[in-house]
Every structure is written in C-alpha cells, then in structure tokens.
mmCIF file of C-alpha atoms and ligand atoms in Angstrom:
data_model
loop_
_atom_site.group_PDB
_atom_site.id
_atom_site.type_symbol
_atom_site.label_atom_id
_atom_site.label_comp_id
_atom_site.label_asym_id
_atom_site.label_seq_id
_atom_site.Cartn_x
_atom_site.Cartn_y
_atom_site.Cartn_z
ATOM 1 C CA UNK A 1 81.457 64.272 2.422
ATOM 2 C CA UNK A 2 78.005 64.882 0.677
ATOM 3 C CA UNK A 3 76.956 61.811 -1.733
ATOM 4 C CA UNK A 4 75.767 62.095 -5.248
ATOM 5 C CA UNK A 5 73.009 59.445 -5.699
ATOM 6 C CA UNK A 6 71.770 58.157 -8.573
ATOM 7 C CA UNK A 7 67.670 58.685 -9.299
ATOM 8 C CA UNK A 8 67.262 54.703 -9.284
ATOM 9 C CA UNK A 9 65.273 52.276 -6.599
ATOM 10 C CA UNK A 10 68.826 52.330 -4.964
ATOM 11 C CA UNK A 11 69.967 55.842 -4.703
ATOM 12 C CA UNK A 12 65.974 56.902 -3.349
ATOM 13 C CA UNK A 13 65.835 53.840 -0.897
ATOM 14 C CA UNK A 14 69.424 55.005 0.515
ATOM 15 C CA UNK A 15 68.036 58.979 0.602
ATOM 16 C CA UNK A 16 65.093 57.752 2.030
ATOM 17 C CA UNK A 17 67.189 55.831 4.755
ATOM 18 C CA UNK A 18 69.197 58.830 5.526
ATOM 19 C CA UNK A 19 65.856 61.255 5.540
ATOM 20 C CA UNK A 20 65.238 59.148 8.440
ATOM 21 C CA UNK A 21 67.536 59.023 10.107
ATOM 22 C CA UNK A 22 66.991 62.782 10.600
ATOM 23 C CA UNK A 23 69.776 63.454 7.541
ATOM 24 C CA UNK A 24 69.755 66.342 4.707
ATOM 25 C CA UNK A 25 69.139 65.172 1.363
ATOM 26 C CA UNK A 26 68.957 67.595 -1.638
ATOM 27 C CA UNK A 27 66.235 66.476 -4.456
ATOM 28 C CA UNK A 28 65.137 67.756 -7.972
ATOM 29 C CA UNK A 29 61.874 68.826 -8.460
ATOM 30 C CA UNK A 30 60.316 70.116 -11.674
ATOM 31 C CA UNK A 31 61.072 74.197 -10.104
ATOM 32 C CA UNK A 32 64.760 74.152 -8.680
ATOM 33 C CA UNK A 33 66.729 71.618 -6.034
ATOM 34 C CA UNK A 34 65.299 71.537 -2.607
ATOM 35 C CA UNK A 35 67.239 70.626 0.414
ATOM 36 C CA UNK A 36 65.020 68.293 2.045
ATOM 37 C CA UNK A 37 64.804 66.447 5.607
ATOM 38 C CA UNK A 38 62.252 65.019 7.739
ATOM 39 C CA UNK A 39 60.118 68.070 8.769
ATOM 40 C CA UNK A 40 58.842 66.130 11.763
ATOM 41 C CA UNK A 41 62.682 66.134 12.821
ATOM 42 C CA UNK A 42 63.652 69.147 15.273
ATOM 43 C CA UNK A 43 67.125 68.254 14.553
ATOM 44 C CA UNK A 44 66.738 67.719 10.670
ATOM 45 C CA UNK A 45 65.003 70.758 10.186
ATOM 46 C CA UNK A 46 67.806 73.274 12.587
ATOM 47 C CA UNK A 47 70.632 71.422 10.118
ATOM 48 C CA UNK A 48 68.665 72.650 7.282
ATOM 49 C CA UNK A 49 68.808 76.607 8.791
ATOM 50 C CA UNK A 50 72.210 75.531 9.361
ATOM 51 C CA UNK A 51 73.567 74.261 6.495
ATOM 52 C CA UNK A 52 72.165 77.067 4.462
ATOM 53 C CA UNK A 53 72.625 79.750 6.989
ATOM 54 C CA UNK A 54 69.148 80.722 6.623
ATOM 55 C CA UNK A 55 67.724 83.003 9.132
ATOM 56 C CA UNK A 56 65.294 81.383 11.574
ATOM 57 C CA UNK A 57 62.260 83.457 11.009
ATOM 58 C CA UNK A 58 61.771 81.985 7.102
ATOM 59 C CA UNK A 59 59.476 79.043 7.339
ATOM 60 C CA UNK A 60 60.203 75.926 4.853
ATOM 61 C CA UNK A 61 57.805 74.419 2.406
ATOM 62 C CA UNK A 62 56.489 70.739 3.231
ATOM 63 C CA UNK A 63 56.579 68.634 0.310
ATOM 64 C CA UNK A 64 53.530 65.860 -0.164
ATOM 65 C CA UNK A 65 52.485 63.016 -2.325
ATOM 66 C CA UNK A 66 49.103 64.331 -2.550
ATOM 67 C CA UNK A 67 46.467 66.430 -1.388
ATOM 68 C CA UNK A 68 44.778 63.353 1.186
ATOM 69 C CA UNK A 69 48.604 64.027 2.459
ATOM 70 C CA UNK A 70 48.346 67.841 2.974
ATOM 71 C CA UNK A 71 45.408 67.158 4.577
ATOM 72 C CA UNK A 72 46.842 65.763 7.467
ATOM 73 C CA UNK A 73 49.193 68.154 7.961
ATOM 74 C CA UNK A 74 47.195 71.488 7.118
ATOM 75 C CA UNK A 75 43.671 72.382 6.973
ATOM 76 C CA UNK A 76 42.225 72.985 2.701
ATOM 77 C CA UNK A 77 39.810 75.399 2.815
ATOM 78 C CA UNK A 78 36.515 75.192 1.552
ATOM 79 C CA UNK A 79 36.635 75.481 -2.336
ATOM 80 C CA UNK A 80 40.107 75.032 -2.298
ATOM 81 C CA UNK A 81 39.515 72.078 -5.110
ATOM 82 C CA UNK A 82 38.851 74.655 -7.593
ATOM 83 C CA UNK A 83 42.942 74.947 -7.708
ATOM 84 C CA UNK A 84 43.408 71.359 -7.225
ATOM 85 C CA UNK A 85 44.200 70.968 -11.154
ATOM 86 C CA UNK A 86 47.363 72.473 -10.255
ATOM 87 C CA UNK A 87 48.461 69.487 -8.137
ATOM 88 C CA UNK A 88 50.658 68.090 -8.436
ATOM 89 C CA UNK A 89 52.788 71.114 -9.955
ATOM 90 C CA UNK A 90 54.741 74.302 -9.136
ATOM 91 C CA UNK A 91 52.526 75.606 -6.624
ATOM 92 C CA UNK A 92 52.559 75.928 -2.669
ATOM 93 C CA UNK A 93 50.040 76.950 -1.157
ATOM 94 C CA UNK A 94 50.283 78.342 2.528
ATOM 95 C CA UNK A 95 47.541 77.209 5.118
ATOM 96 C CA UNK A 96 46.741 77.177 8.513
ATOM 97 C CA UNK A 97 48.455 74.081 10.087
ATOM 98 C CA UNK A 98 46.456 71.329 11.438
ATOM 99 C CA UNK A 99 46.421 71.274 15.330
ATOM 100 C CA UNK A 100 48.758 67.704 16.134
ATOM 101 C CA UNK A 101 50.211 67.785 12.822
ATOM 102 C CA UNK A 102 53.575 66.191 14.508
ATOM 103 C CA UNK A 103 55.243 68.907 11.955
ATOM 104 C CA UNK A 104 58.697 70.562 13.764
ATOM 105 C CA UNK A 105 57.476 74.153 14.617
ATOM 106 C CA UNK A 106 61.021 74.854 13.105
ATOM 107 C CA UNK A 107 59.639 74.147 9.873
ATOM 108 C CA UNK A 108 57.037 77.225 9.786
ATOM 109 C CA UNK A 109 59.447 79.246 12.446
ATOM 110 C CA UNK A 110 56.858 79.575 14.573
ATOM 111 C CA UNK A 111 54.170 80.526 12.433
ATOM 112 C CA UNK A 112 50.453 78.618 12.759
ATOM 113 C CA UNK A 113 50.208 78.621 8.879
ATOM 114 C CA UNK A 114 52.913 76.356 6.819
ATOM 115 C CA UNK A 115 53.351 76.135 3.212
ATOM 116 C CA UNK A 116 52.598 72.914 1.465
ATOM 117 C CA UNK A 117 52.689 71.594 -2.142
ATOM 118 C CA UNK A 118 52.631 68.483 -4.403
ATOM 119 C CA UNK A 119 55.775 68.348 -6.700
ATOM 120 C CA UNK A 120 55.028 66.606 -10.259
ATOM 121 C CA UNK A 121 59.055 65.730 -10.591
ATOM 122 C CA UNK A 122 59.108 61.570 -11.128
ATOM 123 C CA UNK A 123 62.250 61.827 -8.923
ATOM 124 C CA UNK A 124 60.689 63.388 -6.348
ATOM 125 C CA UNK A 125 57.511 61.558 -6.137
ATOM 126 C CA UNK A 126 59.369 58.405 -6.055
ATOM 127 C CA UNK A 127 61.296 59.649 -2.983
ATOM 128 C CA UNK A 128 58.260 60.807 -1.563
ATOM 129 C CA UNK A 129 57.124 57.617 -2.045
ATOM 130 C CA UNK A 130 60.279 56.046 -0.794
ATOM 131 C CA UNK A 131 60.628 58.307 2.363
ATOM 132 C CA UNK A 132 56.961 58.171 3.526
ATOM 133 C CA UNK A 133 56.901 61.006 5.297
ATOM 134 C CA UNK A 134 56.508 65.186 5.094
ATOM 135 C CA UNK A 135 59.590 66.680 3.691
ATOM 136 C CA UNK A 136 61.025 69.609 4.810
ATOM 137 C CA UNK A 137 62.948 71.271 1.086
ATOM 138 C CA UNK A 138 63.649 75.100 0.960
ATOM 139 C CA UNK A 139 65.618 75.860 -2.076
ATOM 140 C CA UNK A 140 68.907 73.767 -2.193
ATOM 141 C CA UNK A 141 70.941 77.132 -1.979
ATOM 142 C CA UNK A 142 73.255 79.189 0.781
ATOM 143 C CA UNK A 143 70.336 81.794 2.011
ATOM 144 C CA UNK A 144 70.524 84.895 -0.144
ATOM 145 C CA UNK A 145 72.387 83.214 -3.008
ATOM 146 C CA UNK A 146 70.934 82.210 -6.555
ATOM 147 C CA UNK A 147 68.648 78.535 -6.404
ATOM 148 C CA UNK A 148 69.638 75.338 -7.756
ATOM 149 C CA UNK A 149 68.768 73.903 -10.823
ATOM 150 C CA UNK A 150 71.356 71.666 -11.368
ATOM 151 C CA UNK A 151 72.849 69.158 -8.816
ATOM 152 C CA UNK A 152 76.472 70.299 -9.291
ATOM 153 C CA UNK A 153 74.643 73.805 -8.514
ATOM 154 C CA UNK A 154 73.904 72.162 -5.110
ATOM 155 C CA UNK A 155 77.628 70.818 -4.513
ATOM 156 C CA UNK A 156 78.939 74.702 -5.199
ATOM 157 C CA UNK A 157 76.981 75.955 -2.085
ATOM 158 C CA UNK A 158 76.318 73.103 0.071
ATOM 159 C CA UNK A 159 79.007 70.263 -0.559
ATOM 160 C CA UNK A 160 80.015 68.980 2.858
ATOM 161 C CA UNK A 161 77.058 70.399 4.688
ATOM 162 C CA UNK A 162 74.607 68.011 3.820
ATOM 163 C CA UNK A 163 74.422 64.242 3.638
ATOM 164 C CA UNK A 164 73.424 63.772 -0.734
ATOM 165 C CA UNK A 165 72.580 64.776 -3.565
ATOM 166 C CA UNK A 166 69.802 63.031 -5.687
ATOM 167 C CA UNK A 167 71.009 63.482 -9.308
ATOM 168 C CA UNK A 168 68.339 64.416 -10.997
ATOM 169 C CA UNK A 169 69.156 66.120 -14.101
ATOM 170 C CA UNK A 170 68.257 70.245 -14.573
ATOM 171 C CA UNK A 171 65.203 71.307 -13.603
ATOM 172 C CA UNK A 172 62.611 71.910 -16.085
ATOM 173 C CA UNK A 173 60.459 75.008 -14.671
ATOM 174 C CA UNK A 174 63.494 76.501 -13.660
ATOM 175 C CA UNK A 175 61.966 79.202 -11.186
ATOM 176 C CA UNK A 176 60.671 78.207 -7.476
ATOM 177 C CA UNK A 177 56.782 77.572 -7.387
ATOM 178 C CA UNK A 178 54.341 80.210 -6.852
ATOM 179 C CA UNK A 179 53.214 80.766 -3.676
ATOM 180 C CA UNK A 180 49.234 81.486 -3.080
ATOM 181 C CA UNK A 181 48.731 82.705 0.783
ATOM 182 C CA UNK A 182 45.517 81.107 1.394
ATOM 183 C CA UNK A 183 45.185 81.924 4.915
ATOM 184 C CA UNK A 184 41.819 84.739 5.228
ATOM 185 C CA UNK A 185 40.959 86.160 1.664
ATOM 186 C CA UNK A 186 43.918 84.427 -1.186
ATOM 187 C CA UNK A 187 46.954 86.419 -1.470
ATOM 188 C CA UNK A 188 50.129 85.784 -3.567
ATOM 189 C CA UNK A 189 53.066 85.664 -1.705
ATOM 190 C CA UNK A 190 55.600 84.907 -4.416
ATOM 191 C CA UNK A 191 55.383 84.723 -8.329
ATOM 192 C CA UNK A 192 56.429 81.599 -9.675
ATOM 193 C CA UNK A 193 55.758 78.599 -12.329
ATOM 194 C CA UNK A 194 52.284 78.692 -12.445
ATOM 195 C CA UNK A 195 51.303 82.115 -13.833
ATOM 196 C CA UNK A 196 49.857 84.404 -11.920
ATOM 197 C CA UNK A 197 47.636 85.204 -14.846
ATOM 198 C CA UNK A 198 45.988 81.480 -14.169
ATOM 199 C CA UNK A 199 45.437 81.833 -10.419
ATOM 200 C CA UNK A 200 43.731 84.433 -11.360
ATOM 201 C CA UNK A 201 41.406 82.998 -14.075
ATOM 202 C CA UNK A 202 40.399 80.984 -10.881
ATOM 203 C CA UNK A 203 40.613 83.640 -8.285
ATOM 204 C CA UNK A 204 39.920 86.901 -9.434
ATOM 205 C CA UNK A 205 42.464 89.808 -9.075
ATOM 206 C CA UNK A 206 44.846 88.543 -6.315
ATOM 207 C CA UNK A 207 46.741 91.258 -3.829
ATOM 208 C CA UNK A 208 50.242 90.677 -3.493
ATOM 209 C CA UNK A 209 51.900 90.042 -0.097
ATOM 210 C CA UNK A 210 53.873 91.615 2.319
ATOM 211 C CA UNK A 211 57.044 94.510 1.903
ATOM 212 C CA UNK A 212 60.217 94.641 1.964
ATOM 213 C CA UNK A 213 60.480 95.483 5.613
ATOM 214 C CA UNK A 214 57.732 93.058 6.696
ATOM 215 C CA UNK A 215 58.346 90.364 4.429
ATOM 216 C CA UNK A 216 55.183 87.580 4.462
ATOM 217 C CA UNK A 217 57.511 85.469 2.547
ATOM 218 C CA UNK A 218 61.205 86.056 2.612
ATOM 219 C CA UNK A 219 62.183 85.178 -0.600
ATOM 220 C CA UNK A 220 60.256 88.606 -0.761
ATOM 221 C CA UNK A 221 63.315 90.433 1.008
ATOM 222 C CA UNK A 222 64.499 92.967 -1.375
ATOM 223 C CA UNK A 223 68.435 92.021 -2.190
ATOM 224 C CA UNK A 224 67.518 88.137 -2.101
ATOM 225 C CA UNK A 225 69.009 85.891 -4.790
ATOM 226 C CA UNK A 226 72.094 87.944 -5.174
ATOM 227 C CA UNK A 227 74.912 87.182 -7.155
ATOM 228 C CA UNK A 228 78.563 88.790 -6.047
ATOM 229 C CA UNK A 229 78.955 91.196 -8.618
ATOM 230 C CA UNK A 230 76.765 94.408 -9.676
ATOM 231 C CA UNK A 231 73.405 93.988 -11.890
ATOM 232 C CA UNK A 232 72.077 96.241 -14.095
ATOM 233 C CA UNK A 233 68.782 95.169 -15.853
ATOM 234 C CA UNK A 234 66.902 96.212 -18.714
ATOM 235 C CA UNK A 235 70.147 97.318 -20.616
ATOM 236 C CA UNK A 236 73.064 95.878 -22.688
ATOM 237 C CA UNK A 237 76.583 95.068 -21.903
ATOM 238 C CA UNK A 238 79.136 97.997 -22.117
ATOM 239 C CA UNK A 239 82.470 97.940 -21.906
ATOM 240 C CA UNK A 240 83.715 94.447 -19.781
ATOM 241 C CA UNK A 241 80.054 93.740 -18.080
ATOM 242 C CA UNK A 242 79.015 90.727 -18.600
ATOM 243 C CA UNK A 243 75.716 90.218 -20.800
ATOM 244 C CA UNK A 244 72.614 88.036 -20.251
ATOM 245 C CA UNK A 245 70.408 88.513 -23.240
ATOM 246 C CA UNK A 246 66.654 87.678 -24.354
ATOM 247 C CA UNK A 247 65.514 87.515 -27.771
ATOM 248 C CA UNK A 248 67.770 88.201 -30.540
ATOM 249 C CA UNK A 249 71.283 90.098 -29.724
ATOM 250 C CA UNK A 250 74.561 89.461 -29.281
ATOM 251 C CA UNK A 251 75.400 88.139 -26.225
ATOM 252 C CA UNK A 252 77.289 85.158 -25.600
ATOM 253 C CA UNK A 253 74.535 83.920 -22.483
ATOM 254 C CA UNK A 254 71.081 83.879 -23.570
ATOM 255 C CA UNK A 255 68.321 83.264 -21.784
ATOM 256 C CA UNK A 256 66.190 82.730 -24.800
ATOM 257 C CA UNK A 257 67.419 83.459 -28.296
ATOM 258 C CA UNK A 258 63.616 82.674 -28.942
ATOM 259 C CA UNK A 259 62.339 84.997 -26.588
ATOM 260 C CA UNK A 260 60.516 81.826 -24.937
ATOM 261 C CA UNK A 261 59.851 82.846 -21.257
ATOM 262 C CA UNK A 262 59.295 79.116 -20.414
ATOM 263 C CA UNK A 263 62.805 78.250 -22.156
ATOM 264 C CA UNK A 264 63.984 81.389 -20.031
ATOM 265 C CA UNK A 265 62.965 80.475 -16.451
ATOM 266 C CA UNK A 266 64.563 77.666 -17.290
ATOM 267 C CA UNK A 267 67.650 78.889 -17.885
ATOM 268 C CA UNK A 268 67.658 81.906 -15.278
ATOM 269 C CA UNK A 269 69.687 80.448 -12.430
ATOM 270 C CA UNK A 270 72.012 78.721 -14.162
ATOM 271 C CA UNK A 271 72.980 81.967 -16.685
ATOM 272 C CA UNK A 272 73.233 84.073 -13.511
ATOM 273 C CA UNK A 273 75.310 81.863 -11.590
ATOM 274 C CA UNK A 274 77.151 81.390 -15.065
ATOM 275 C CA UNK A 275 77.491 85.513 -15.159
ATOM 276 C CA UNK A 276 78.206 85.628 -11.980
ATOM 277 C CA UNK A 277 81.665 83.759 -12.202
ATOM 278 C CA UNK A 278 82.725 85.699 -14.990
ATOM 279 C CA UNK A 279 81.925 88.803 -13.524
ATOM 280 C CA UNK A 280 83.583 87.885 -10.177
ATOM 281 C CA UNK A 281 82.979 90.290 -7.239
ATOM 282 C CA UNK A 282 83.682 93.288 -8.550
ATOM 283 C CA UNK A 283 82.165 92.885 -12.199
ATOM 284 C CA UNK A 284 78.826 94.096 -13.655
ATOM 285 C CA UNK A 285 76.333 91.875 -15.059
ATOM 286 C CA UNK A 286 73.989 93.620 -17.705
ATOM 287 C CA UNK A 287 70.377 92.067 -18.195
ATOM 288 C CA UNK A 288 68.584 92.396 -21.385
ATOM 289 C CA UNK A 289 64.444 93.695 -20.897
ATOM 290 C CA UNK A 290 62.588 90.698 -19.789
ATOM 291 C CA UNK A 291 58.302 91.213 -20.624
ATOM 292 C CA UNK A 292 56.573 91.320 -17.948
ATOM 293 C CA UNK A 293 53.553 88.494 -18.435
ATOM 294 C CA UNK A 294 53.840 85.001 -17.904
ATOM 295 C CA UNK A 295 56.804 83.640 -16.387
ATOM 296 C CA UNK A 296 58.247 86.552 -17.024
ATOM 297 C CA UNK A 297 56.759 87.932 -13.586
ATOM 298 C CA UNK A 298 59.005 85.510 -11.990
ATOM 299 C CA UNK A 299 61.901 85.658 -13.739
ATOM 300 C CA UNK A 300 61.486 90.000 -13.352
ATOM 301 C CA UNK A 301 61.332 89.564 -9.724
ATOM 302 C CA UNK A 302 64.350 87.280 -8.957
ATOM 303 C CA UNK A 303 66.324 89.393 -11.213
ATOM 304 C CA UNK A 304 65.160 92.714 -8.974
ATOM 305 C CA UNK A 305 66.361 90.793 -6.000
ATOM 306 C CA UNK A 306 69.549 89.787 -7.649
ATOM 307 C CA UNK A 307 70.067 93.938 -8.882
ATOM 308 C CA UNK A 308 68.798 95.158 -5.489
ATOM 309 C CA UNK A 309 71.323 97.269 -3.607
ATOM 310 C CA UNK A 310 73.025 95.792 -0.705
HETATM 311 O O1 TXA B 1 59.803 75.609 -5.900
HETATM 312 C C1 TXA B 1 59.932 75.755 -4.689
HETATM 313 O O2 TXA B 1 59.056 76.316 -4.003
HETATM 314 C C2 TXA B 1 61.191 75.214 -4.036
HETATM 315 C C3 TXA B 1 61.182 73.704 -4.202
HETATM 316 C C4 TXA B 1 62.372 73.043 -3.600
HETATM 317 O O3 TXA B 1 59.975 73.193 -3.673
HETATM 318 N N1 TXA B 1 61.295 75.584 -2.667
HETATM 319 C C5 TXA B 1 61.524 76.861 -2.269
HETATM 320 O O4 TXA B 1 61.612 77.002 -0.907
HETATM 321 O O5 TXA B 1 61.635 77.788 -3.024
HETATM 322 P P1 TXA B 1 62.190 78.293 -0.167
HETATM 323 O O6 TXA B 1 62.284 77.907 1.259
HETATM 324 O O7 TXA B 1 63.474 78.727 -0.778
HETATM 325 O O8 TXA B 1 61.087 79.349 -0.295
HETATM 326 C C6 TXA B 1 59.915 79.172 0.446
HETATM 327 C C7 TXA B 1 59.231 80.466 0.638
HETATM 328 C C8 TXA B 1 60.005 81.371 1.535
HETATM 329 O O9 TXA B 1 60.044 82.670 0.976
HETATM 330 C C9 TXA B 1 59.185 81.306 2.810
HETATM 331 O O10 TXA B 1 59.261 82.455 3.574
HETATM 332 C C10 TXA B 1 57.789 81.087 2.287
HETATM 333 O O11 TXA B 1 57.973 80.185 1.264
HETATM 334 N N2 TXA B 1 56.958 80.500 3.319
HETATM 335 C C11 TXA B 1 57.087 79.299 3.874
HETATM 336 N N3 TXA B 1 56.172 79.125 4.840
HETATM 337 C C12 TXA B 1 55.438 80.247 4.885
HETATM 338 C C13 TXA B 1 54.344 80.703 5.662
HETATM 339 N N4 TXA B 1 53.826 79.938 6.617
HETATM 340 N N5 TXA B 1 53.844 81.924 5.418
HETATM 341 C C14 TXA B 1 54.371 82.705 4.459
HETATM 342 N N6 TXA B 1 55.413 82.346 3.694
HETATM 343 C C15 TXA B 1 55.939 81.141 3.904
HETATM 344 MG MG1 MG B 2 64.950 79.921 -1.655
#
C-alpha cells in the first residue's frame, strides 16, 4: 500500500521517519516528482532501481539543503560560485565525489562523479530539512516512461512499490533540471529548467554530452520518455491522432494557447501522459512545432525521446 501524505509538519516528519528507515518516499520538487530514499542506504537505493525497473548503470541525483551540504558529499570546483545564483533551483550539477562521502556506490552505479543539486520546492526543503540526510530522487517514474508532475502521476506507475507519496501539488517547472557535467572542462549533459542560454552567459559555449550509444547521462538514451502509442512531431492531427498543440490552433490539449514555453514545460508531461491514454497503444499522437530557445530545448528533446523509434 503506498501512502499519500499531506505537505504538513506531520506528513514530512512521518516521510522523514520512513526515509530512515531505509523506505521510498516520492516528493515534489519545483521540476517533476522524485522518488527519493536515503542515498547512504544500499538497500534504499537497490529498491529505488527496483521499484522503477531502472537499469543499474544510470546513476541517481543526490538532493541537498545547500551547497555547505554538497560539499560534503562532492568536491565544487574552483569558480564553481560563479553558478551558485542558481542554487537553490533546477540545476544538478555532476562532480567528482568526495573520497568517504558514506554515499551508496549504488547511487552513482559505480561511477566516481555523482550528480548533486539544491531543489528550491518549500516541500522539499522542508523534508530535507526534516530527513537530515542526502536523498537519493531520480524521477518518480517506471524507467523509460513519461516523469511525474503530479502525485496521482506517481500512483499510476509506482503505487504499491514504494512506501508514500508527499502531496505536493503539480510541479511548477515542469521539465527535470538541467544537468551541467562539471567534471574536466563543463559539459551539458541534459537540457532542462535553467536555460541553456544562461549557463552559457556564465560559461561560454558549452559541448553537449555523450550519444546515443554511449549515453553520459541516460535520460540521453534515444527512445527515453516514451509514451505507448506512435509520435509524430512538428505536425497536426489527421484523421483519429491525437493532437498536442502550441500557440493558437485547434486542438483540444494545448500546451500553451499563449505560446508561453514556461507555461509549456509545465504542462508537457501531464498533456503527454493525457495523449497517451487517449491514443492507447496503437494510436498516434501528433505534436504541434515547439521553438527551439528557451525551455523549448527541453521540452524538444523529451518529445524526440518520446517520438524515437523503438
Ligand atoms: O529535476 C530532476 O533532475 C529530477 C528531480 C526529481 O530532481 N530528477 C531526475 O532524475 O530527473 P533522473 O534520475 O530521472 O535523471 C538523472 C539523470 C540521469 O540521466 C542520470 O544518468 C544522470 O542524471 N546522472 C546521474 N549521475 C550522473 C553522473 N555521475 N554522470 C552523468 N550523469 C549522471
Ligand atoms: Mg528520469
């Protein structure tokens, strides 16, 4: 039976009590639901790979009050402060990991580097707060399906599996955080909430990471994020497809009548997962031209996952 618990003093000191005792408890954040358990936990942090059937080689984000926090568990680089602005917010950085960290090797599958960042969700800051320790939070999602951003979202893939759910309303950002590879010369790894556009303001023209068959981050595996049915993007409905507009036009889910890529991320997730129940298995879902600036980076590349072949 997985919980639903309220975002109060109660609900966090009872997720916090089950984060410690080596239990899964899913969270908002201000990007999408993570799945979170104590990433100093062996056992916590195999249930995780478990319960979203995950394969062991992705590594899991560590989620921290603060940067004095990272610290302990990861090393900052020199003139790393220069991006600290963006803490807390929706980025992770990845960095090499601090020699006696007491962090499961589960949670960066073997890797010496682990990715760390400093949600700015109240909810999650509180259980932070509550918890006390590094938390262990991929996306709150079966591996390979479409991420949270609601908690019934969570219950759809994960009810049973895991201990609760910390109501915590939809997620504003809507899109996971961006992820800045900061081990040798700065890479980015995944486009997310923060713009790339701002990291580099700060960082100068920033390579991307990794392929398709040697994916740095797997979230960058091509057919990631997929939805049942067929995707087609930068096109309209025909016939009985399923539409997902942007901007003005006539179909009934809309990412942003407005054309607001902000309002858009938002909605991604949940208008795909919407989609993809009406479309069922064998349907088509048609995607209206997203730009490509801004958010709409992110929101371009999860939908390229979701249309991928497979
Ligand atoms: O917004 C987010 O980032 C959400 C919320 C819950 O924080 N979390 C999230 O986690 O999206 P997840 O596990 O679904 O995606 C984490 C990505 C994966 O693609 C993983 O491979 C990559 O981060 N990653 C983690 N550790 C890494 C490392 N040491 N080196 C390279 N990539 C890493
Ligand atoms: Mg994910």
């Amino acid at each position: 039976m997985t919980r639903l618990l309220a975002p109060d003093a109660d609900g966090l000191d009872e997720a916090a009590r089950l984060l410690r005792d080596g239990g899964l408890v899913a969270f908002p954040s201000e990007t999408v639901y993570g799945l979170g358990g104590d990433a100093r936990n062996d056992r916590a942090v195999a249930r995780i790979y478990e319960a979203k059937g995950r394969p062991s080689f992705n590594p899991l984000i560590v989620h921290l009050p603060d940067a004095e926090a990272v610290a302990r568990f990861a090393v900052l680089p020199a003139g790393w402060e220069r991006l600290g602005h963006l803490w807390p917010g929706p980025m992770t950085l990845v960095l090499p990991v601090r020699p006696g960290s007491g962090l499961s090797p589960l949670v960066t599958a073997g890797l010496d580097s682990v990715a760390v960042r400093v949600p700015a969700h109240p909810v999650t800051r509180a259980l932070l707060r509550a918890f006390g320790g590094p938390l262990a939070g991929p996306s709150a999602n079966p591996s390979g399906r479409i991420s949270p951003t609601r908690a019934d979202h969570v219950l759809d893939g994960l009810s049973g599996r895991i201990e609760a759910v910390v109501d915590g309303g939809p997620c504003a950002v809507g899109v996971e955080s961006t992820i800045l590879g900061l081990v040798g010369a700065p890479r980015l790894l995944r486009p997310g909430g923060v713009p790339v556009e701002e990291l580099e303001a700060i960082l100068g023209p920033l390579p991307t990471g990794g392929d398709a068959a040697q994916p740095s981050a797997p979230g960058q595996l091509v057919s990631h994020y997929a939805p049942r049915g067929r995707v087609r993007l930068n096109t309209r409905a025909a016939g009985d497809e399923v539409g997902i507009g942007f901007g003005a036009g006539p179909e009934g889910l809309n990412l942003s009548p407005s054309a607001d890529l902000v309002e858009a991320a938002a909605n991604l997730f949940h208008m795909l997962r919407a989609a993809d129940d009406h479309a069922g298995a064998g349907g088509t879902i048609a995607v209206a031209p997203i730009p490509e600036t801004g958010l709409g980076r992110a929101i371009n590349d999860r939908l390229r996952r979701a249309a991928a072949p497979r």
